[in-house]
Short mmCIF file of C-alpha atoms in Angstrom, two decimals:
data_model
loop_
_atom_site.label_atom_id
_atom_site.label_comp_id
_atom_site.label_asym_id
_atom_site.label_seq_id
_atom_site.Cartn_x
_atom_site.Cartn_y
_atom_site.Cartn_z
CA UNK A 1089 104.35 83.06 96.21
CA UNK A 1090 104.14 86.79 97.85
CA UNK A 1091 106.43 89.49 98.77
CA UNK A 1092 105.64 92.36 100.73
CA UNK A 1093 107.39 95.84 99.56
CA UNK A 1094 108.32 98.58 101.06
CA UNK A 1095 110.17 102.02 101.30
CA UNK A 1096 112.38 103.20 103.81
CA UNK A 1097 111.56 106.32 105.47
CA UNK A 1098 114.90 108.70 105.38
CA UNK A 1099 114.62 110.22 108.78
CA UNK A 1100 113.51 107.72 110.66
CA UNK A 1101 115.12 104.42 108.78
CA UNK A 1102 111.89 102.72 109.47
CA UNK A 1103 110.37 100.23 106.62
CA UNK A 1104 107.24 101.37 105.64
CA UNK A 1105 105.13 98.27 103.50
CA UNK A 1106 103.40 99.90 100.57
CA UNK A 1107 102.73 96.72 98.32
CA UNK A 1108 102.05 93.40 97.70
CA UNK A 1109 102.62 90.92 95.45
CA UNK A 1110 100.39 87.59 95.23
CA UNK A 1111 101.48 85.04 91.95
CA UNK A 1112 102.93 81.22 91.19
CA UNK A 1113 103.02 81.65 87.65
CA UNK A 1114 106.15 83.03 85.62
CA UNK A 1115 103.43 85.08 83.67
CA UNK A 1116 102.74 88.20 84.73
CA UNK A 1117 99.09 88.05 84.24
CA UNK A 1118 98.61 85.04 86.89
CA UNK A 1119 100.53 87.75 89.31
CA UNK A 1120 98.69 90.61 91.17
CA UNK A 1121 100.31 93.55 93.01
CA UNK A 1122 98.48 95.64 95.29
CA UNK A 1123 99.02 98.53 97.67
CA UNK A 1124 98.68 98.22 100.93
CA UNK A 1125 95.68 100.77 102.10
CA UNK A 1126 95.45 104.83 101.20
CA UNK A 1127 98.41 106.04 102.28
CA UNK A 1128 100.59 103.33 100.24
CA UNK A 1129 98.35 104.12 97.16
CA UNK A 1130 99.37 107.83 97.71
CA UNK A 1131 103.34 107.01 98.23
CA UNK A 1132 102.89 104.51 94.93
CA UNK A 1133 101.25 107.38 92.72
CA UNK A 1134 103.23 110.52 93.87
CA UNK A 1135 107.07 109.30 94.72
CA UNK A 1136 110.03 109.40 92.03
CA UNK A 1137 108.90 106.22 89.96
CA UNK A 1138 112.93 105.65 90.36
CA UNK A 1139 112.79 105.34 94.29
CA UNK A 1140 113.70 102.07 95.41
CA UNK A 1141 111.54 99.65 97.24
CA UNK A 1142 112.53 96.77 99.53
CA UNK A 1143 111.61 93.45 99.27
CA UNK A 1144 110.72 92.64 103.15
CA UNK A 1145 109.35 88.74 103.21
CA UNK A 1146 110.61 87.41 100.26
CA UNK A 1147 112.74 88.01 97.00
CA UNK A 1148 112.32 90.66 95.00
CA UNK A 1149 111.00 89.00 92.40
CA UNK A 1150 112.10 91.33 89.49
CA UNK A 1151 110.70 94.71 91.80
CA UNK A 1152 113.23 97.41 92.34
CA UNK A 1153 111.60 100.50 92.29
CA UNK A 1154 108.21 102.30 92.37
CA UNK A 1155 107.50 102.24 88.41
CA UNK A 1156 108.54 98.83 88.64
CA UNK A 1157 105.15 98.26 90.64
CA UNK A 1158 103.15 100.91 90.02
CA UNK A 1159 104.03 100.14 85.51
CA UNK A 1160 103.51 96.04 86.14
CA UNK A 1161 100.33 94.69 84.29
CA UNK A 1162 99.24 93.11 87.67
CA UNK A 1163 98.82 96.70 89.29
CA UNK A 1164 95.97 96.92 90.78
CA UNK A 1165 95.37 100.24 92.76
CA UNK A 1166 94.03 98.41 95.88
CA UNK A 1167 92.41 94.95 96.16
CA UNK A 1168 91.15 94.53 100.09
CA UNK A 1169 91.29 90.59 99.31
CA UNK A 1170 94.68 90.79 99.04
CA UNK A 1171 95.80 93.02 102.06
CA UNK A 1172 96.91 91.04 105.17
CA UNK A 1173 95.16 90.54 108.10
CA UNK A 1174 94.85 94.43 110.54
CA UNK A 1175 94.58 96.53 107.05
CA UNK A 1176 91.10 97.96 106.25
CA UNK A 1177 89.44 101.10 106.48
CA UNK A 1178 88.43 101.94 109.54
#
């Protein structure tokens, strides 16, 4: 199962994805979260660990907030494998 996070932007009220979140298992270590390119891995490491995150193509799966993904053992800081399909570095 996956879920895609994200952040909404204030001004604009646009969703901005900054995670994701690969896993079957109910144990955390078969689950992997990952951000979604440089400028999620910026928002992840420098945003109020309490702002809240949105869980866009799935259920939030017990993610609420930033420290939520940034503090789960599955963090990893970026894992290209993992982004969808148009990420990448260009």
């Amino acid at each position: 199962m996956s879920t895609t996070f994200g952040v909404i932007d204030k001004v604009t009220g646009d969703t901005m994805e900054i995670a994701r979140r690969v896993g079957i298992s109910t144990d955390k270590s078969d689950v992997t979260i990952t951000a979604l390119g440089e400028l999620a891995l910026f928002i992840l490491k420098n945003m109020d660990k309490e702002t809240v995150v949105v869980a866009m193509d799935n259920n939030s799966q017990g993610i609420h907030t930033i420290g939520d993904i940034i503090n789960h053992p599955g963090f990893v800081e970026i894992d290209w494998n993992l982004i969808p399909t148009g990420f990448g570095v260009c």
